[in-house]
PDB file of C-alpha atoms in Angstrom:
ATOM      1  CA  MET A   1     107.265  95.445 136.199  1.00 51.00           C
ATOM      2  CA  SER A   2     108.071  99.165 136.214  1.00 61.00           C
ATOM      3  CA  GLY A   3     105.683 101.850 137.400  1.00 80.00           C
ATOM      4  CA  ILE A   4     105.852 105.318 135.858  1.00 85.00           C
ATOM      5  CA  ARG A   5     105.508 108.551 137.804  1.00 89.00           C
ATOM      6  CA  GLN A   6     106.107 112.255 137.338  1.00 89.00           C
ATOM      7  CA  ALA A   7     109.633 113.400 138.120  1.00 92.00           C
ATOM      8  CA  ARG A   8     110.473 115.638 141.078  1.00 92.00           C
ATOM      9  CA  GLU A   9     113.238 118.165 141.666  1.00 93.00           C
ATOM     10  CA  SER A  10     114.625 115.884 144.366  1.00 94.00           C
ATOM     11  CA  ASP A  11     115.257 113.191 141.714  1.00 92.00           C
ATOM     12  CA  HIS A  12     118.073 115.185 140.126  1.00 92.00           C
ATOM     13  CA  SER A  13     121.027 113.688 141.985  1.00 91.00           C
ATOM     14  CA  VAL A  14     119.682 110.170 141.395  1.00 91.00           C
ATOM     15  CA  LEU A  15     119.344 110.757 137.648  1.00 91.00           C
ATOM     16  CA  VAL A  16     122.845 112.205 137.407  1.00 88.00           C
ATOM     17  CA  GLU A  17     124.224 109.074 139.044  1.00 89.00           C
ATOM     18  CA  CYS A  18     122.107 106.918 136.693  1.00 88.00           C
ATOM     19  CA  VAL A  19     123.647 108.602 133.660  1.00 83.00           C
ATOM     20  CA  ARG A  20     127.169 108.170 135.014  1.00 82.00           C
ATOM     21  CA  SER A  21     126.706 104.469 135.798  1.00 84.00           C
ATOM     22  CA  TRP A  22     124.380 103.306 132.997  1.00 84.00           C
ATOM     23  CA  TRP A  23     126.698 104.472 130.219  1.00 77.00           C
ATOM     24  CA  ASP A  24     130.002 103.357 131.723  1.00 66.00           C
ATOM     25  CA  ASP A  25     129.971 100.252 129.501  1.00 60.00           C
ATOM     26  CA  SER A  26     130.280 102.387 126.358  1.00 58.00           C
ATOM     27  CA  ARG A  27     132.079 105.478 127.660  1.00 62.00           C
ATOM     28  CA  SER A  28     135.002 106.313 129.874  1.00 64.00           C
ATOM     29  CA  ALA A  29     134.274 107.668 133.350  1.00 64.00           C
ATOM     30  CA  GLU A  30     135.056 111.188 132.115  1.00 68.00           C
ATOM     31  CA  GLU A  31     132.793 110.814 129.070  1.00 66.00           C
ATOM     32  CA  ALA A  32     129.963 109.529 131.274  1.00 61.00           C
ATOM     33  CA  ARG A  33     130.461 112.504 133.594  1.00 68.00           C
ATOM     34  CA  GLU A  34     130.284 114.889 130.628  1.00 73.00           C
ATOM     35  CA  LEU A  35     127.105 113.178 129.466  1.00 72.00           C
ATOM     36  CA  SER A  36     125.521 113.797 132.863  1.00 72.00           C
ATOM     37  CA  LEU A  37     126.104 117.529 132.351  1.00 75.00           C
ATOM     38  CA  LEU A  38     123.252 117.403 129.829  1.00 81.00           C
ATOM     39  CA  LEU A  39     120.942 117.103 132.852  1.00 82.00           C
ATOM     40  CA  PRO A  40     121.343 120.317 134.863  1.00 87.00           C
ATOM     41  CA  LYS A  41     119.009 120.650 137.825  1.00 90.00           C
ATOM     42  CA  LEU A  42     117.026 123.404 136.120  1.00 89.00           C
ATOM     43  CA  PHE A  43     115.267 120.789 133.978  1.00 89.00           C
ATOM     44  CA  LEU A  44     113.623 119.268 137.051  1.00 89.00           C
ATOM     45  CA  GLN A  45     113.099 122.678 138.635  1.00 91.00           C
ATOM     46  CA  HIS A  46     111.110 123.911 135.648  1.00 92.00           C
ATOM     47  CA  PHE A  47     109.995 120.830 133.668  1.00 92.00           C
ATOM     48  CA  ALA A  48     109.290 118.150 136.295  1.00 90.00           C
ATOM     49  CA  ARG A  49     105.638 117.917 135.216  1.00 89.00           C
ATOM     50  CA  THR A  50     106.686 116.814 131.744  1.00 92.00           C
ATOM     51  CA  SER A  51     109.490 114.520 132.890  1.00 94.00           C
ATOM     52  CA  LEU A  52     108.955 110.887 133.898  1.00 93.00           C
ATOM     53  CA  LEU A  53     110.584 108.113 135.926  1.00 92.00           C
ATOM     54  CA  ALA A  54     110.060 104.357 135.607  1.00 91.00           C
ATOM     55  CA  GLU A  55     110.589 102.615 138.951  1.00 91.00           C
ATOM     56  CA  GLY A  56     110.677  99.027 140.142  1.00 89.00           C
ATOM     57  CA  PRO A  57     108.685  97.747 143.160  1.00 88.00           C
ATOM     58  CA  ASP A  58     111.669  98.586 145.366  1.00 88.00           C
ATOM     59  CA  GLY A  59     111.786 102.197 144.156  1.00 89.00           C
ATOM     60  CA  ALA A  60     114.922 101.673 142.062  1.00 92.00           C
ATOM     61  CA  VAL A  61     114.993 103.756 138.883  1.00 93.00           C
ATOM     62  CA  HIS A  62     114.643 101.607 135.762  1.00 94.00           C
ATOM     63  CA  GLY A  63     114.384 104.458 133.265  1.00 93.00           C
ATOM     64  CA  PHE A  64     113.670 108.156 132.858  1.00 94.00           C
ATOM     65  CA  LEU A  65     112.603 110.751 130.309  1.00 96.00           C
ATOM     66  CA  VAL A  66     113.225 114.485 130.555  1.00 95.00           C
ATOM     67  CA  GLY A  67     111.085 116.590 128.239  1.00 95.00           C
ATOM     68  CA  PHE A  68     109.200 119.866 127.994  1.00 95.00           C
ATOM     69  CA  HIS A  69     106.617 121.807 126.020  1.00 95.00           C
ATOM     70  CA  SER A  70     108.189 124.549 123.895  1.00 94.00           C
ATOM     71  CA  GLY A  71     107.574 128.073 125.135  1.00 91.00           C
ATOM     72  CA  ASP A  72     108.238 129.650 121.741  1.00 92.00           C
ATOM     73  CA  ARG A  73     106.644 127.052 119.457  1.00 90.00           C
ATOM     74  CA  PRO A  74     103.116 126.378 120.746  1.00 88.00           C
ATOM     75  CA  ASP A  75     102.619 123.328 118.529  1.00 87.00           C
ATOM     76  CA  GLU A  76     105.742 121.466 119.681  1.00 93.00           C
ATOM     77  CA  SER A  77     107.081 119.468 122.608  1.00 95.00           C
ATOM     78  CA  TYR A  78     110.648 118.240 122.967  1.00 97.00           C
ATOM     79  CA  ILE A  79     112.261 115.112 124.438  1.00 97.00           C
ATOM     80  CA  HIS A  80     115.654 116.147 125.782  1.00 94.00           C
ATOM     81  CA  PHE A  81     117.092 113.002 127.390  1.00 92.00           C
ATOM     82  CA  THR A  82     115.993 109.402 127.885  1.00 92.00           C
ATOM     83  CA  GLY A  83     117.782 106.542 129.614  1.00 90.00           C
ATOM     84  CA  VAL A  84     117.061 102.936 130.617  1.00 93.00           C
ATOM     85  CA  HIS A  85     119.046 100.820 133.092  1.00 93.00           C
ATOM     86  CA  PRO A  86     121.170  98.243 131.170  1.00 90.00           C
ATOM     87  CA  GLY A  87     119.522  95.415 133.114  1.00 91.00           C
ATOM     88  CA  HIS A  88     116.024  96.514 132.121  1.00 90.00           C
ATOM     89  CA  ARG A  89     116.455  97.258 128.429  1.00 88.00           C
ATOM     90  CA  ARG A  90     114.308  95.564 125.771  1.00 85.00           C
ATOM     91  CA  GLN A  91     111.370  95.453 128.178  1.00 84.00           C
ATOM     92  CA  GLY A  92     109.351  98.254 126.576  1.00 85.00           C
ATOM     93  CA  ILE A  93     110.268 100.829 129.233  1.00 89.00           C
ATOM     94  CA  ALA A  94     111.544 103.463 126.799  1.00 90.00           C
ATOM     95  CA  ARG A  95     108.502 103.011 124.564  1.00 88.00           C
ATOM     96  CA  GLU A  96     106.155 103.409 127.528  1.00 86.00           C
ATOM     97  CA  LEU A  97     107.961 106.559 128.654  1.00 91.00           C
ATOM     98  CA  TYR A  98     107.657 108.026 125.159  1.00 91.00           C
ATOM     99  CA  GLU A  99     103.979 107.152 124.896  1.00 85.00           C
ATOM    100  CA  ARG A 100     103.282 108.760 128.258  1.00 85.00           C
ATOM    101  CA  PHE A 101     105.054 111.882 127.035  1.00 89.00           C
ATOM    102  CA  PHE A 102     103.013 111.822 123.803  1.00 87.00           C
ATOM    103  CA  ALA A 103      99.873 111.795 125.953  1.00 80.00           C
ATOM    104  CA  LEU A 104     101.142 114.801 127.931  1.00 86.00           C
ATOM    105  CA  ALA A 105     101.883 116.634 124.681  1.00 85.00           C
ATOM    106  CA  ARG A 106      98.416 115.908 123.291  1.00 80.00           C
ATOM    107  CA  ALA A 107      96.773 117.052 126.518  1.00 74.00           C
ATOM    108  CA  ALA A 108      98.701 120.333 126.220  1.00 81.00           C
ATOM    109  CA  GLY A 109      97.416 120.830 122.669  1.00 79.00           C
ATOM    110  CA  ARG A 110     100.733 119.995 121.022  1.00 84.00           C
ATOM    111  CA  HIS A 111     100.779 118.210 117.677  1.00 86.00           C
ATOM    112  CA  GLN A 112     104.488 117.517 117.194  1.00 90.00           C
ATOM    113  CA  VAL A 113     107.246 116.013 119.325  1.00 94.00           C
ATOM    114  CA  LEU A 114     110.916 116.607 118.514  1.00 96.00           C
ATOM    115  CA  ALA A 115     114.117 114.849 119.550  1.00 96.00           C
ATOM    116  CA  VAL A 116     117.715 114.581 118.358  1.00 95.00           C
ATOM    117  CA  THR A 117     120.315 111.828 118.233  1.00 94.00           C
ATOM    118  CA  ALA A 118     123.873 111.394 117.015  1.00 91.00           C
ATOM    119  CA  PRO A 119     124.641 110.590 113.352  1.00 93.00           C
ATOM    120  CA  GLY A 120     125.402 106.917 112.897  1.00 86.00           C
ATOM    121  CA  ASN A 121     123.448 105.858 116.004  1.00 88.00           C
ATOM    122  CA  ARG A 122     121.385 103.286 114.120  1.00 88.00           C
ATOM    123  CA  GLY A 123     119.820 101.871 117.274  1.00 88.00           C
ATOM    124  CA  SER A 124     118.460 105.244 118.323  1.00 90.00           C
ATOM    125  CA  VAL A 125     117.254 106.124 114.826  1.00 90.00           C
ATOM    126  CA  GLY A 126     115.532 102.735 114.489  1.00 89.00           C
ATOM    127  CA  PHE A 127     113.856 103.090 117.886  1.00 88.00           C
ATOM    128  CA  HIS A 128     112.532 106.544 117.051  1.00 90.00           C
ATOM    129  CA  ARG A 129     111.323 105.474 113.623  1.00 88.00           C
ATOM    130  CA  ALA A 130     109.423 102.568 115.181  1.00 83.00           C
ATOM    131  CA  LEU A 131     107.616 105.155 117.308  1.00 84.00           C
ATOM    132  CA  GLY A 132     106.714 107.292 114.308  1.00 83.00           C
ATOM    133  CA  PHE A 133     109.563 109.798 114.231  1.00 88.00           C
ATOM    134  CA  GLU A 134     111.033 110.780 110.880  1.00 88.00           C
ATOM    135  CA  PRO A 135     114.461 112.387 110.303  1.00 90.00           C
ATOM    136  CA  GLU A 136     114.320 115.967 109.076  1.00 91.00           C
ATOM    137  CA  PRO A 137     116.390 117.152 106.089  1.00 92.00           C
ATOM    138  CA  GLY A 138     120.048 117.919 106.753  1.00 92.00           C
ATOM    139  CA  ASP A 139     123.224 118.923 104.950  1.00 93.00           C
ATOM    140  CA  ALA A 140     124.917 115.487 105.225  1.00 93.00           C
ATOM    141  CA  GLU A 141     124.041 111.796 105.600  1.00 91.00           C
ATOM    142  CA  ALA A 142     125.228 108.813 107.645  1.00 90.00           C
ATOM    143  CA  GLY A 143     123.907 105.406 106.645  1.00 87.00           C
ATOM    144  CA  GLY A 144     121.241 107.044 104.507  1.00 88.00           C
ATOM    145  CA  VAL A 145     119.974 109.153 107.438  1.00 90.00           C
ATOM    146  CA  PRO A 146     120.221 112.949 107.040  1.00 92.00           C
ATOM    147  CA  TYR A 147     121.815 115.049 109.779  1.00 94.00           C
ATOM    148  CA  VAL A 148     122.769 118.677 110.401  1.00 94.00           C
ATOM    149  CA  THR A 149     126.508 119.336 110.672  1.00 95.00           C
ATOM    150  CA  ASP A 150     127.605 121.140 113.864  1.00 94.00           C
ATOM    151  CA  ASP A 151     123.942 121.532 114.833  1.00 90.00           C
ATOM    152  CA  ASP A 152     124.788 121.857 118.553  1.00 87.00           C
ATOM    153  CA  GLY A 153     128.160 123.527 118.001  1.00 90.00           C
ATOM    154  CA  PRO A 154     131.510 122.499 116.483  1.00 93.00           C
ATOM    155  CA  GLY A 155     131.800 118.726 116.312  1.00 90.00           C
ATOM    156  CA  ARG A 156     128.244 118.215 117.601  1.00 89.00           C
ATOM    157  CA  SER A 157     126.272 117.151 114.537  1.00 94.00           C
ATOM    158  CA  ARG A 158     122.718 115.920 115.134  1.00 94.00           C
ATOM    159  CA  VAL A 159     119.953 113.936 113.464  1.00 94.00           C
ATOM    160  CA  ARG A 160     116.795 115.976 113.967  1.00 95.00           C
ATOM    161  CA  LEU A 161     113.724 113.798 114.516  1.00 95.00           C
ATOM    162  CA  ARG A 162     110.076 114.824 114.399  1.00 92.00           C
ATOM    163  CA  ARG A 163     106.939 112.886 115.274  1.00 91.00           C
ATOM    164  CA  ARG A 164     103.513 114.240 114.339  1.00 84.00           C
ATOM    165  CA  LEU A 165     100.867 113.242 116.823  1.00 80.00           C
ATOM    166  CA  GLY A 166      97.590 111.675 115.749  1.00 61.00           C
ATOM    167  CA  THR A 167      94.915 110.632 118.188  1.00 47.00           C
ATOM    168  CA  ASP A 168      95.586 109.514 121.734  1.00 43.00           C
ATOM    169  CA  ALA A 169      96.183 105.786 121.863  1.00 40.00           C
ATOM    170  CA  GLY A 170      93.798 105.574 124.808  1.00 38.00           C
ATOM    171  CA  THR A 171      90.776 106.903 122.917  1.00 38.00           C
ATOM    172  CA  ALA A 172      88.858 105.764 119.868  1.00 35.00           C
ATOM    173  CA  SER A 173      90.066 107.100 116.518  1.00 44.00           C
ATOM    174  CA  PRO A 174      87.792 109.378 114.446  1.00 59.00           C
ATOM    175  CA  PHE A 175      87.042 106.524 112.026  1.00 77.00           C
ATOM    176  CA  THR A 176      86.390 103.008 113.302  1.00 81.00           C
ATOM    177  CA  VAL A 177      85.031  99.765 111.926  1.00 86.00           C
ATOM    178  CA  ARG A 178      83.757  96.946 114.160  1.00 88.00           C
ATOM    179  CA  ILE A 179      84.898  93.387 113.467  1.00 92.00           C
ATOM    180  CA  SER A 180      83.875  90.120 115.148  1.00 93.00           C
ATOM    181  CA  VAL A 181      86.740  87.717 115.830  1.00 94.00           C
ATOM    182  CA  ARG A 182      86.056  84.376 114.123  1.00 95.00           C
ATOM    183  CA  GLY A 183      87.173  81.069 115.571  1.00 93.00           C
ATOM    184  CA  TYR A 184      89.226  80.113 112.520  1.00 95.00           C
ATOM    185  CA  GLU A 185      91.296  83.297 112.973  1.00 95.00           C
ATOM    186  CA  THR A 186      92.692  82.168 116.327  1.00 93.00           C
ATOM    187  CA  ASP A 187      95.861  80.187 117.037  1.00 92.00           C
ATOM    188  CA  SER A 188      96.390  77.021 119.091  1.00 91.00           C
ATOM    189  CA  GLN A 189      96.224  79.061 122.314  1.00 92.00           C
ATOM    190  CA  GLY A 190      92.871  80.551 121.404  1.00 91.00           C
ATOM    191  CA  HIS A 191      94.329  84.025 120.735  1.00 93.00           C
ATOM    192  CA  LEU A 192      93.661  86.006 117.578  1.00 94.00           C
ATOM    193  CA  ASN A 193      96.539  85.115 115.246  1.00 94.00           C
ATOM    194  CA  SER A 194      99.038  87.975 115.006  1.00 93.00           C
ATOM    195  CA  SER A 195      98.827  88.061 111.199  1.00 94.00           C
ATOM    196  CA  VAL A 196      95.074  88.697 111.384  1.00 95.00           C
ATOM    197  CA  TYR A 197      95.639  92.018 113.153  1.00 96.00           C
ATOM    198  CA  THR A 198      97.346  93.154 109.954  1.00 94.00           C
ATOM    199  CA  GLN A 199      94.327  92.025 107.911  1.00 95.00           C
ATOM    200  CA  TYR A 200      91.923  93.843 110.228  1.00 95.00           C
ATOM    201  CA  ALA A 201      94.052  96.981 109.946  1.00 94.00           C
ATOM    202  CA  GLU A 202      94.054  96.816 106.153  1.00 94.00           C
ATOM    203  CA  HIS A 203      90.286  96.293 106.133  1.00 93.00           C
ATOM    204  CA  ALA A 204      89.894  99.434 108.268  1.00 91.00           C
ATOM    205  CA  ARG A 205      92.138 101.437 105.928  1.00 91.00           C
ATOM    206  CA  TRP A 206      90.140 100.441 102.867  1.00 90.00           C
ATOM    207  CA  SER A 207      86.884 101.113 104.723  1.00 89.00           C
ATOM    208  CA  LEU A 208      88.119 104.603 105.550  1.00 87.00           C
ATOM    209  CA  LEU A 209      89.007 105.269 101.914  1.00 89.00           C
ATOM    210  CA  GLN A 210      85.567 104.072 100.817  1.00 86.00           C
ATOM    211  CA  THR A 211      83.888 106.275 103.429  1.00 83.00           C
ATOM    212  CA  ALA A 212      85.924 109.182 102.064  1.00 82.00           C
ATOM    213  CA  GLY A 213      84.509 108.378  98.613  1.00 85.00           C
ATOM    214  CA  ILE A 214      87.567 106.610  97.202  1.00 88.00           C
ATOM    215  CA  ARG A 215      87.014 103.132  95.782  1.00 88.00           C
ATOM    216  CA  GLN A 216      89.748 100.794  94.644  1.00 89.00           C
ATOM    217  CA  SER A 217      88.533 101.254  91.075  1.00 89.00           C
ATOM    218  CA  ASP A 218      88.937 105.041  91.430  1.00 89.00           C
ATOM    219  CA  LEU A 219      92.571 104.579  92.383  1.00 92.00           C
ATOM    220  CA  LEU A 220      93.183 102.237  89.466  1.00 93.00           C
ATOM    221  CA  ASP A 221      91.485 104.654  87.078  1.00 91.00           C
ATOM    222  CA  LYS A 222      93.933 107.332  88.241  1.00 91.00           C
ATOM    223  CA  GLY A 223      96.836 104.937  87.768  1.00 94.00           C
ATOM    224  CA  VAL A 224      97.827 105.004  91.438  1.00 94.00           C
ATOM    225  CA  GLY A 225      97.710 102.627  94.378  1.00 93.00           C
ATOM    226  CA  PRO A 226      98.523 102.796  98.107  1.00 93.00           C
ATOM    227  CA  VAL A 227     101.599 100.855  99.225  1.00 93.00           C
ATOM    228  CA  ASN A 228     102.678  99.960 102.743  1.00 92.00           C
ATOM    229  CA  LEU A 229     106.368 100.638 103.395  1.00 91.00           C
ATOM    230  CA  GLU A 230     106.651  99.801 107.082  1.00 90.00           C
ATOM    231  CA  SER A 231     104.412  98.503 109.876  1.00 91.00           C
ATOM    232  CA  THR A 232     104.881  98.178 113.626  1.00 90.00           C
ATOM    233  CA  THR A 233     102.387  96.359 115.849  1.00 92.00           C
ATOM    234  CA  ARG A 234     102.205  96.501 119.629  1.00 89.00           C
ATOM    235  CA  PHE A 235     100.024  93.962 121.440  1.00 91.00           C
ATOM    236  CA  ARG A 236      98.578  94.972 124.831  1.00 86.00           C
ATOM    237  CA  ARG A 237      95.744  92.493 125.503  1.00 88.00           C
ATOM    238  CA  GLU A 238      94.621  89.228 123.915  1.00 92.00           C
ATOM    239  CA  LEU A 239      91.595  88.851 121.649  1.00 94.00           C
ATOM    240  CA  ARG A 240      89.578  85.634 121.472  1.00 94.00           C
ATOM    241  CA  ALA A 241      86.844  84.184 119.276  1.00 94.00           C
ATOM    242  CA  GLY A 242      83.575  86.043 119.704  1.00 93.00           C
ATOM    243  CA  ASP A 243      85.181  89.308 120.813  1.00 92.00           C
ATOM    244  CA  GLU A 244      83.995  92.499 119.131  1.00 91.00           C
ATOM    245  CA  VAL A 245      86.885  94.806 118.271  1.00 91.00           C
ATOM    246  CA  ASP A 246      86.722  98.387 117.008  1.00 88.00           C
ATOM    247  CA  VAL A 247      89.612  99.097 114.648  1.00 89.00           C
ATOM    248  CA  GLY A 248      90.415 102.790 114.347  1.00 84.00           C
ATOM    249  CA  CYS A 249      92.282 104.539 111.563  1.00 86.00           C
ATOM    250  CA  VAL A 250      93.889 107.986 111.388  1.00 83.00           C
ATOM    251  CA  PHE A 251      95.935 109.407 108.520  1.00 83.00           C
ATOM    252  CA  VAL A 252      98.837 111.563 109.735  1.00 76.00           C
ATOM    253  CA  ARG A 253     100.854 113.580 107.265  1.00 68.00           C
ATOM    254  CA  SER A 254     104.581 112.703 107.507  1.00 59.00           C
ATOM    255  CA  GLY A 255     105.911 114.972 104.777  1.00 64.00           C
ATOM    256  CA  GLY A 256     107.369 114.316 101.341  1.00 78.00           C
ATOM    257  CA  LYS A 257     106.286 111.119  99.634  1.00 87.00           C
ATOM    258  CA  THR A 258     104.934 109.321 102.685  1.00 87.00           C
ATOM    259  CA  PHE A 259     102.134 109.538 105.198  1.00 85.00           C
ATOM    260  CA  ARG A 260     101.679 107.774 108.498  1.00 85.00           C
ATOM    261  CA  ILE A 261      98.617 105.749 109.474  1.00 87.00           C
ATOM    262  CA  GLU A 262      97.924 105.247 113.181  1.00 86.00           C
ATOM    263  CA  GLN A 263      95.503 102.455 114.071  1.00 88.00           C
ATOM    264  CA  SER A 264      94.098 101.358 117.402  1.00 87.00           C
ATOM    265  CA  PHE A 265      92.216  98.198 118.377  1.00 90.00           C
ATOM    266  CA  HIS A 266      89.652  98.577 121.191  1.00 88.00           C
ATOM    267  CA  ARG A 267      87.470  95.937 122.846  1.00 86.00           C
ATOM    268  CA  ALA A 268      84.665  97.418 124.944  1.00 78.00           C
ATOM    269  CA  GLY A 269      86.661 100.643 125.189  1.00 73.00           C
ATOM    270  CA  GLU A 270      89.895  98.912 126.269  1.00 79.00           C
ATOM    271  CA  LEU A 271      92.984  99.366 124.091  1.00 81.00           C
ATOM    272  CA  VAL A 272      94.196  95.893 123.048  1.00 89.00           C
ATOM    273  CA  ALA A 273      96.638  96.652 120.217  1.00 90.00           C
ATOM    274  CA  GLU A 274      98.173  99.406 118.092  1.00 89.00           C
ATOM    275  CA  LEU A 275      99.426  99.211 114.522  1.00 91.00           C
ATOM    276  CA  ASN A 276     101.333 102.120 113.002  1.00 88.00           C
ATOM    277  CA  SER A 277     102.458 102.139 109.399  1.00 90.00           C
ATOM    278  CA  VAL A 278     104.236 104.332 106.872  1.00 89.00           C
ATOM    279  CA  SER A 279     102.657 104.360 103.425  1.00 91.00           C
ATOM    280  CA  GLY A 280     102.846 106.115 100.103  1.00 91.00           C
ATOM    281  CA  LEU A 281     100.890 106.416  96.871  1.00 93.00           C
ATOM    282  CA  MET A 282     102.534 104.677  93.925  1.00 95.00           C
ATOM    283  CA  ASP A 283     102.356 105.666  90.272  1.00 94.00           C
ATOM    284  CA  LEU A 284     101.487 102.248  88.844  1.00 94.00           C
ATOM    285  CA  ALA A 285     102.976 103.036  85.429  1.00 94.00           C
ATOM    286  CA  GLU A 286     106.258 104.503  86.674  1.00 93.00           C
ATOM    287  CA  ARG A 287     106.448 102.096  89.670  1.00 95.00           C
ATOM    288  CA  ARG A 288     107.582 104.863  91.988  1.00 94.00           C
ATOM    289  CA  LEU A 289     106.004 106.869  94.778  1.00 94.00           C
ATOM    290  CA  LEU A 290     104.295 110.158  94.000  1.00 92.00           C
ATOM    291  CA  ALA A 291     106.362 113.090  95.229  1.00 91.00           C
ATOM    292  CA  ASP A 292     103.286 114.351  97.119  1.00 89.00           C
ATOM    293  CA  PRO A 293     100.201 112.108  97.521  1.00 90.00           C
ATOM    294  CA  ARG A 294      97.904 114.898  98.724  1.00 88.00           C
ATOM    295  CA  PRO A 295      96.784 116.302  95.337  1.00 89.00           C
ATOM    296  CA  ALA A 296      95.787 112.828  94.122  1.00 90.00           C
ATOM    297  CA  PHE A 297      93.764 112.115  97.265  1.00 90.00           C
ATOM    298  CA  ARG A 298      92.101 115.541  97.191  1.00 87.00           C
ATOM    299  CA  ALA A 299      91.055 115.004  93.574  1.00 88.00           C
ATOM    300  CA  MET A 300      89.222 111.798  94.495  1.00 89.00           C
ATOM    301  CA  THR A 301      87.498 112.575  97.804  1.00 86.00           C
ATOM    302  CA  PRO A 302      84.634 114.932  98.661  1.00 79.00           C
ATOM    303  CA  ASP A 303      85.665 114.761 102.346  1.00 73.00           C
ATOM    304  CA  PRO A 304      89.446 115.289 102.609  1.00 76.00           C
ATOM    305  CA  ARG A 305      89.217 115.729 106.393  1.00 72.00           C
ATOM    306  CA  LEU A 306      88.986 111.951 106.816  1.00 74.00           C
ATOM    307  CA  LEU A 307      92.432 111.704 105.231  1.00 80.00           C
ATOM    308  CA  GLY A 308      93.965 114.414 107.375  1.00 72.00           C
ATOM    309  CA  LEU A 309      93.789 116.913 104.509  1.00 67.00           C
TER     310      LEU A 309
END
């Protein structure tokens, strides 16, 4: 189990050594040394409060994140560098570091978090997308992902990633619906079946639309329908029969054809699960997504604020 704390200036030499040793399986010693140059001491001299370390019980560093709030763009925060020890990967450490940074950004009044990665780094792009980041437009593509040529100088092309922040995962969403867990929805261990979380989330989404004045029949009359393109669920605590769970729902504009929906599951104020999805509004006759779903939603609802409009 890793604990997360705020970084300190004195951590700099440790992090430099982490970069040099953690990446030596994929880079030469010289390449790893050059990578460590991306972490000059000034980051921890000036941005320690927005940088984080994950440590084991023995104080060994399991992961780190270096980030900051933009001084010129008051709505944005930026994640500069993240790393996880090879022996502690796939344990949720990077996700937890990112979520802690999201909370810092929200507390500072920021609504967007930016990051970059290298073109063709499918693992990094997939990780960021699972956390709600979307690639920004570029002048070239690699594997269907746009990137900006020479963005950081000659030969340093970058995929620009942006994540729009909704509500804090630790607080209730603006719209919630309460659901009682039924016994027949649990599995052989007495836990709420994982597939039922998806059903609860969909129920909350439809309830939000109805509260906003949009019925299913209204959508059909307009010849459109919401479609789910991608969903990611994170389970934090178990739910059992008889539990009362508040399922929250927030629409977050992603840009272009899609929008993001962030959903939280709370039991007695405790966060037990999160489900984030990417959706669009389909033209049912053309069988393709609307180029911009906002005008259609605005035309149907008397309260567009519920839909993030």
